[in-house]
C-alpha cells in the first residue's frame, strides 16, 4: 500500500516538474513474464522523455495487426532499419514473425521505466484497476435497470450522477 502511494506521488511529481505527464499501465497477459506478470503495473514514460529507443527497452506501442490492433507492451529486441523488432519476454517468436510490421517511432505510446534493465513494477495495479472497472460497470448496469434509463450505461451518465450526488452532499453539508 505505502509503495503504491509513493510511486503515485513520484509519478505525479515528475510529471509536474518536467511538464510531461507520466502514465501508469499494466499487463493483462503472461507475454512479459518474468519481467511483468499479469496484473502488474508499471510507469510509462512519454517517448520524448525516453530518448533513443533500442534493444532492451520495453515499449507500449499501438499494434497494427497483432491481436487485431491495440496497445501491446513488449521488449525491443532489434532495429530493422524500418522500425524496431519486438517480442514479449515469454514469447517464443518475435511480433514481426506473427504478422506485425516493424514498429515505427510514431506507434510508440510510451516506454516502461526501467532501473538496471529491469522494469519497475507496481504489484497488483492491474488487478485493482480491473476490479474497480468491473464494480463501476456493475453499478452502471444496476442503475440503468432500476431506473429504466440507459443514460447510466454511458460514461457521461455516471459522471452526471456522481456530480449530482456530490452537489447534494455539499448542499446538505452547507445547509
PDB file of C-alpha atoms in Angstrom:
ATOM      1  CA  UNK A   1       0.000   0.000   0.000  1.00  0.00           C
ATOM      2  CA  UNK A   2       2.670   2.505   1.002  1.00  0.00           C
ATOM      3  CA  UNK A   3       4.848   1.667  -2.023  1.00  0.00           C
ATOM      4  CA  UNK A   4       1.920   2.323  -4.372  1.00  0.00           C
ATOM      5  CA  UNK A   5       1.295   5.738  -2.803  1.00  0.00           C
ATOM      6  CA  UNK A   6       4.998   6.651  -3.011  1.00  0.00           C
ATOM      7  CA  UNK A   7       5.144   5.576  -6.680  1.00  0.00           C
ATOM      8  CA  UNK A   8       1.988   7.567  -7.461  1.00  0.00           C
ATOM      9  CA  UNK A   9       3.350  10.702  -5.752  1.00  0.00           C
ATOM     10  CA  UNK A  10       6.675  10.368  -7.590  1.00  0.00           C
ATOM     11  CA  UNK A  11       4.924   9.817 -10.945  1.00  0.00           C
ATOM     12  CA  UNK A  12       2.735  12.890 -10.496  1.00  0.00           C
ATOM     13  CA  UNK A  13       5.657  14.964  -9.156  1.00  0.00           C
ATOM     14  CA  UNK A  14       7.963  14.095 -12.039  1.00  0.00           C
ATOM     15  CA  UNK A  15       5.155  14.844 -14.485  1.00  0.00           C
ATOM     16  CA  UNK A  16       4.593  18.276 -12.947  1.00  0.00           C
ATOM     17  CA  UNK A  17       8.318  19.109 -12.808  1.00  0.00           C
ATOM     18  CA  UNK A  18       9.066  18.009 -16.367  1.00  0.00           C
ATOM     19  CA  UNK A  19       5.817  19.168 -17.918  1.00  0.00           C
ATOM     20  CA  UNK A  20       5.451  15.683 -19.408  1.00  0.00           C
ATOM     21  CA  UNK A  21       2.638  13.563 -17.979  1.00  0.00           C
ATOM     22  CA  UNK A  22       3.713  10.117 -16.851  1.00  0.00           C
ATOM     23  CA  UNK A  23       1.200   7.324 -17.133  1.00  0.00           C
ATOM     24  CA  UNK A  24       0.641   4.069 -15.334  1.00  0.00           C
ATOM     25  CA  UNK A  25      -0.056   0.910 -17.286  1.00  0.00           C
ATOM     26  CA  UNK A  26      -0.461  -2.760 -16.589  1.00  0.00           C
ATOM     27  CA  UNK A  27      -0.191  -6.053 -18.411  1.00  0.00           C
ATOM     28  CA  UNK A  28      -3.055  -8.483 -18.654  1.00  0.00           C
ATOM     29  CA  UNK A  29      -1.258 -11.446 -20.196  1.00  0.00           C
ATOM     30  CA  UNK A  30       1.808 -13.508 -19.390  1.00  0.00           C
ATOM     31  CA  UNK A  31       3.743 -12.458 -22.503  1.00  0.00           C
ATOM     32  CA  UNK A  32       6.175 -10.310 -20.474  1.00  0.00           C
ATOM     33  CA  UNK A  33       6.922 -12.790 -17.693  1.00  0.00           C
ATOM     34  CA  UNK A  34       9.094 -12.857 -15.675  1.00  0.00           C
ATOM     35  CA  UNK A  35       9.646  -9.080 -16.108  1.00  0.00           C
ATOM     36  CA  UNK A  36       5.942  -8.292 -15.648  1.00  0.00           C
ATOM     37  CA  UNK A  37       3.296 -10.764 -14.509  1.00  0.00           C
ATOM     38  CA  UNK A  38      -0.393 -10.456 -15.375  1.00  0.00           C
ATOM     39  CA  UNK A  39      -1.940  -7.725 -13.230  1.00  0.00           C
ATOM     40  CA  UNK A  40       1.351  -5.954 -12.506  1.00  0.00           C
ATOM     41  CA  UNK A  41       1.552  -2.251 -13.253  1.00  0.00           C
ATOM     42  CA  UNK A  42       4.417  -0.073 -14.387  1.00  0.00           C
ATOM     43  CA  UNK A  43       5.281   3.574 -15.008  1.00  0.00           C
ATOM     44  CA  UNK A  44       5.132   4.678 -18.648  1.00  0.00           C
ATOM     45  CA  UNK A  45       7.451   7.462 -19.752  1.00  0.00           C
ATOM     46  CA  UNK A  46       6.447   9.576 -22.761  1.00  0.00           C
ATOM     47  CA  UNK A  47       8.595   8.699 -25.794  1.00  0.00           C
ATOM     48  CA  UNK A  48      10.121  12.216 -25.757  1.00  0.00           C
ATOM     49  CA  UNK A  49      11.495  11.606 -22.238  1.00  0.00           C
ATOM     50  CA  UNK A  50      12.882   8.184 -23.092  1.00  0.00           C
ATOM     51  CA  UNK A  51      15.332   9.365 -25.741  1.00  0.00           C
ATOM     52  CA  UNK A  52      16.651   6.896 -28.298  1.00  0.00           C
ATOM     53  CA  UNK A  53      14.944   3.514 -28.285  1.00  0.00           C
ATOM     54  CA  UNK A  54      16.957   0.347 -28.584  1.00  0.00           C
ATOM     55  CA  UNK A  55      17.219  -3.319 -27.699  1.00  0.00           C
ATOM     56  CA  UNK A  56      16.257  -3.969 -24.093  1.00  0.00           C
ATOM     57  CA  UNK A  57      13.715  -1.140 -23.848  1.00  0.00           C
ATOM     58  CA  UNK A  58      10.172  -2.212 -23.002  1.00  0.00           C
ATOM     59  CA  UNK A  59       7.697  -0.171 -25.028  1.00  0.00           C
ATOM     60  CA  UNK A  60       3.954   0.244 -25.232  1.00  0.00           C
ATOM     61  CA  UNK A  61       3.011   0.519 -28.890  1.00  0.00           C
ATOM     62  CA  UNK A  62      -0.132   0.749 -30.970  1.00  0.00           C
ATOM     63  CA  UNK A  63      -0.108  -2.508 -32.933  1.00  0.00           C
ATOM     64  CA  UNK A  64      -1.380  -2.648 -36.489  1.00  0.00           C
ATOM     65  CA  UNK A  65      -2.011  -6.387 -36.780  1.00  0.00           C
ATOM     66  CA  UNK A  66      -1.141  -8.246 -33.567  1.00  0.00           C
ATOM     67  CA  UNK A  67      -4.294  -9.225 -31.634  1.00  0.00           C
ATOM     68  CA  UNK A  68      -6.362  -7.181 -34.094  1.00  0.00           C
ATOM     69  CA  UNK A  69      -4.568  -3.945 -33.165  1.00  0.00           C
ATOM     70  CA  UNK A  70      -4.463  -2.068 -29.892  1.00  0.00           C
ATOM     71  CA  UNK A  71      -1.816  -1.459 -27.273  1.00  0.00           C
ATOM     72  CA  UNK A  72       0.942  -4.029 -26.791  1.00  0.00           C
ATOM     73  CA  UNK A  73       3.695  -3.980 -24.152  1.00  0.00           C
ATOM     74  CA  UNK A  74       6.786  -5.830 -25.417  1.00  0.00           C
ATOM     75  CA  UNK A  75      10.564  -5.515 -25.421  1.00  0.00           C
ATOM     76  CA  UNK A  76      12.625  -4.201 -28.331  1.00  0.00           C
ATOM     77  CA  UNK A  77      14.963  -6.970 -29.483  1.00  0.00           C
ATOM     78  CA  UNK A  78      16.436  -5.375 -32.628  1.00  0.00           C
ATOM     79  CA  UNK A  79      16.290  -2.463 -35.043  1.00  0.00           C
ATOM     80  CA  UNK A  80      15.311  -3.460 -38.576  1.00  0.00           C
ATOM     81  CA  UNK A  81      16.006  -0.123 -40.240  1.00  0.00           C
ATOM     82  CA  UNK A  82      12.264   0.140 -40.990  1.00  0.00           C
ATOM     83  CA  UNK A  83      11.431   0.255 -37.284  1.00  0.00           C
ATOM     84  CA  UNK A  84      12.063  -1.800 -34.168  1.00  0.00           C
ATOM     85  CA  UNK A  85      11.532  -5.529 -33.770  1.00  0.00           C
ATOM     86  CA  UNK A  86       9.645  -6.554 -30.620  1.00  0.00           C
ATOM     87  CA  UNK A  87       8.897  -9.680 -28.615  1.00  0.00           C
ATOM     88  CA  UNK A  88       7.264 -10.472 -25.304  1.00  0.00           C
ATOM     89  CA  UNK A  89       9.857 -11.855 -22.877  1.00  0.00           C
ATOM     90  CA  UNK A  90       7.892 -15.100 -22.518  1.00  0.00           C
ATOM     91  CA  UNK A  91       7.063 -15.413 -26.222  1.00  0.00           C
ATOM     92  CA  UNK A  92       8.963 -17.791 -28.467  1.00  0.00           C
ATOM     93  CA  UNK A  93       8.506 -15.676 -31.604  1.00  0.00           C
ATOM     94  CA  UNK A  94       9.041 -12.024 -32.410  1.00  0.00           C
ATOM     95  CA  UNK A  95       5.920  -9.972 -33.059  1.00  0.00           C
ATOM     96  CA  UNK A  96       7.085  -9.433 -36.636  1.00  0.00           C
ATOM     97  CA  UNK A  97       7.117 -13.203 -37.244  1.00  0.00           C
ATOM     98  CA  UNK A  98       3.448 -13.142 -36.203  1.00  0.00           C
ATOM     99  CA  UNK A  99       2.401 -10.562 -38.814  1.00  0.00           C
ATOM    100  CA  UNK A 100       3.138  -7.250 -37.080  1.00  0.00           C
ATOM    101  CA  UNK A 101       5.212  -4.857 -39.228  1.00  0.00           C
ATOM    102  CA  UNK A 102       8.316  -3.320 -37.643  1.00  0.00           C
ATOM    103  CA  UNK A 103       7.202  -0.789 -35.036  1.00  0.00           C
ATOM    104  CA  UNK A 104       7.790   2.804 -36.097  1.00  0.00           C
ATOM    105  CA  UNK A 105       8.561   5.596 -33.592  1.00  0.00           C
ATOM    106  CA  UNK A 106       5.140   7.174 -34.234  1.00  0.00           C
ATOM    107  CA  UNK A 107       3.442   3.992 -32.963  1.00  0.00           C
ATOM    108  CA  UNK A 108       5.255   4.098 -29.615  1.00  0.00           C
ATOM    109  CA  UNK A 109       2.880   5.391 -26.940  1.00  0.00           C
ATOM    110  CA  UNK A 110       5.410   5.138 -24.129  1.00  0.00           C
ATOM    111  CA  UNK A 111       8.430   3.419 -22.645  1.00  0.00           C
ATOM    112  CA  UNK A 112       8.401   1.435 -19.408  1.00  0.00           C
ATOM    113  CA  UNK A 113      10.555   2.966 -16.655  1.00  0.00           C
ATOM    114  CA  UNK A 114      13.495   0.648 -16.002  1.00  0.00           C
ATOM    115  CA  UNK A 115      16.297   0.565 -13.469  1.00  0.00           C
ATOM    116  CA  UNK A 116      19.376  -1.522 -14.322  1.00  0.00           C
ATOM    117  CA  UNK A 117      17.489  -3.163 -17.199  1.00  0.00           C
ATOM    118  CA  UNK A 118      14.545  -4.263 -15.027  1.00  0.00           C
ATOM    119  CA  UNK A 119      11.063  -2.794 -15.358  1.00  0.00           C
ATOM    120  CA  UNK A 120       9.985  -1.090 -12.136  1.00  0.00           C
ATOM    121  CA  UNK A 121       6.697  -2.827 -11.391  1.00  0.00           C
ATOM    122  CA  UNK A 122       3.748  -1.942  -9.200  1.00  0.00           C
ATOM    123  CA  UNK A 123       2.282  -5.171  -7.800  1.00  0.00           C
ATOM    124  CA  UNK A 124      -1.457  -5.728  -8.306  1.00  0.00           C
ATOM    125  CA  UNK A 125      -2.118  -2.361 -10.007  1.00  0.00           C
ATOM    126  CA  UNK A 126      -3.807  -4.019 -12.978  1.00  0.00           C
ATOM    127  CA  UNK A 127      -5.809  -6.305 -10.709  1.00  0.00           C
ATOM    128  CA  UNK A 128      -7.069  -3.277  -8.765  1.00  0.00           C
ATOM    129  CA  UNK A 129      -7.914  -1.294 -11.916  1.00  0.00           C
ATOM    130  CA  UNK A 130      -9.776  -4.268 -13.385  1.00  0.00           C
ATOM    131  CA  UNK A 131     -11.739  -4.823 -10.157  1.00  0.00           C
ATOM    132  CA  UNK A 132     -12.729  -1.136  -9.889  1.00  0.00           C
ATOM    133  CA  UNK A 133     -13.756  -1.104 -13.560  1.00  0.00           C
ATOM    134  CA  UNK A 134     -15.896  -4.188 -13.009  1.00  0.00           C
ATOM    135  CA  UNK A 135     -17.541  -2.615  -9.954  1.00  0.00           C
ATOM    136  CA  UNK A 136     -18.324   0.586 -11.880  1.00  0.00           C
ATOM    137  CA  UNK A 137     -19.865  -1.419 -14.761  1.00  0.00           C
ATOM    138  CA  UNK A 138     -21.979  -3.382 -12.272  1.00  0.00           C
ATOM    139  CA  UNK A 139     -23.205  -0.137 -10.656  1.00  0.00           C
ATOM    140  CA  UNK A 140     -23.991   1.372 -14.053  1.00  0.00           C
ATOM    141  CA  UNK A 141     -25.964  -1.690 -15.122  1.00  0.00           C
ATOM    142  CA  UNK A 142     -27.851  -1.805 -11.811  1.00  0.00           C
ATOM    143  CA  UNK A 143     -28.778   1.891 -12.018  1.00  0.00           C
ATOM    144  CA  UNK A 144     -29.878   1.539 -15.646  1.00  0.00           C
ATOM    145  CA  UNK A 145     -32.083  -1.463 -14.807  1.00  0.00           C
ATOM    146  CA  UNK A 146     -33.511   0.120 -11.636  1.00  0.00           C
ATOM    147  CA  UNK A 147     -34.396   3.422 -13.322  1.00  0.00           C
ATOM    148  CA  UNK A 148     -35.043   2.225 -16.862  1.00  0.00           C
ATOM    149  CA  UNK A 149     -32.582   4.874 -18.091  1.00  0.00           C
ATOM    150  CA  UNK A 150     -29.868   3.681 -20.445  1.00  0.00           C
ATOM    151  CA  UNK A 151     -28.115   7.002 -19.802  1.00  0.00           C
ATOM    152  CA  UNK A 152     -26.356   5.364 -16.850  1.00  0.00           C
ATOM    153  CA  UNK A 153     -24.632   2.921 -19.216  1.00  0.00           C
ATOM    154  CA  UNK A 154     -22.723   5.798 -20.810  1.00  0.00           C
ATOM    155  CA  UNK A 155     -19.689   7.434 -19.160  1.00  0.00           C
ATOM    156  CA  UNK A 156     -21.315  10.881 -19.082  1.00  0.00           C
ATOM    157  CA  UNK A 157     -24.418   9.434 -17.381  1.00  0.00           C
ATOM    158  CA  UNK A 158     -22.423   8.006 -14.498  1.00  0.00           C
ATOM    159  CA  UNK A 159     -20.332  11.181 -14.288  1.00  0.00           C
ATOM    160  CA  UNK A 160     -23.522  13.267 -14.113  1.00  0.00           C
ATOM    161  CA  UNK A 161     -24.899  11.049 -11.369  1.00  0.00           C
ATOM    162  CA  UNK A 162     -21.680  11.359  -9.342  1.00  0.00           C
ATOM    163  CA  UNK A 163     -21.630  15.135  -9.880  1.00  0.00           C
ATOM    164  CA  UNK A 164     -25.276  15.378  -8.749  1.00  0.00           C
ATOM    165  CA  UNK A 165     -24.558  13.253  -5.683  1.00  0.00           C
ATOM    166  CA  UNK A 166     -21.574  15.480  -4.839  1.00  0.00           C
ATOM    167  CA  UNK A 167     -23.747  18.603  -5.177  1.00  0.00           C
ATOM    168  CA  UNK A 168     -26.405  17.101  -2.913  1.00  0.00           C
ATOM    169  CA  UNK A 169     -23.748  16.094  -0.374  1.00  0.00           C
ATOM    170  CA  UNK A 170     -22.216  19.564  -0.473  1.00  0.00           C
ATOM    171  CA  UNK A 171     -25.621  21.257  -0.282  1.00  0.00           C
ATOM    172  CA  UNK A 172     -26.641  19.096   2.658  1.00  0.00           C
ATOM    173  CA  UNK A 173     -23.374  19.903   4.464  1.00  0.00           C
ATOM    174  CA  UNK A 174     -23.682  23.643   3.770  1.00  0.00           C
ATOM    175  CA  UNK A 175     -27.313  23.735   4.960  1.00  0.00           C
TER     176      UNK A 175
END
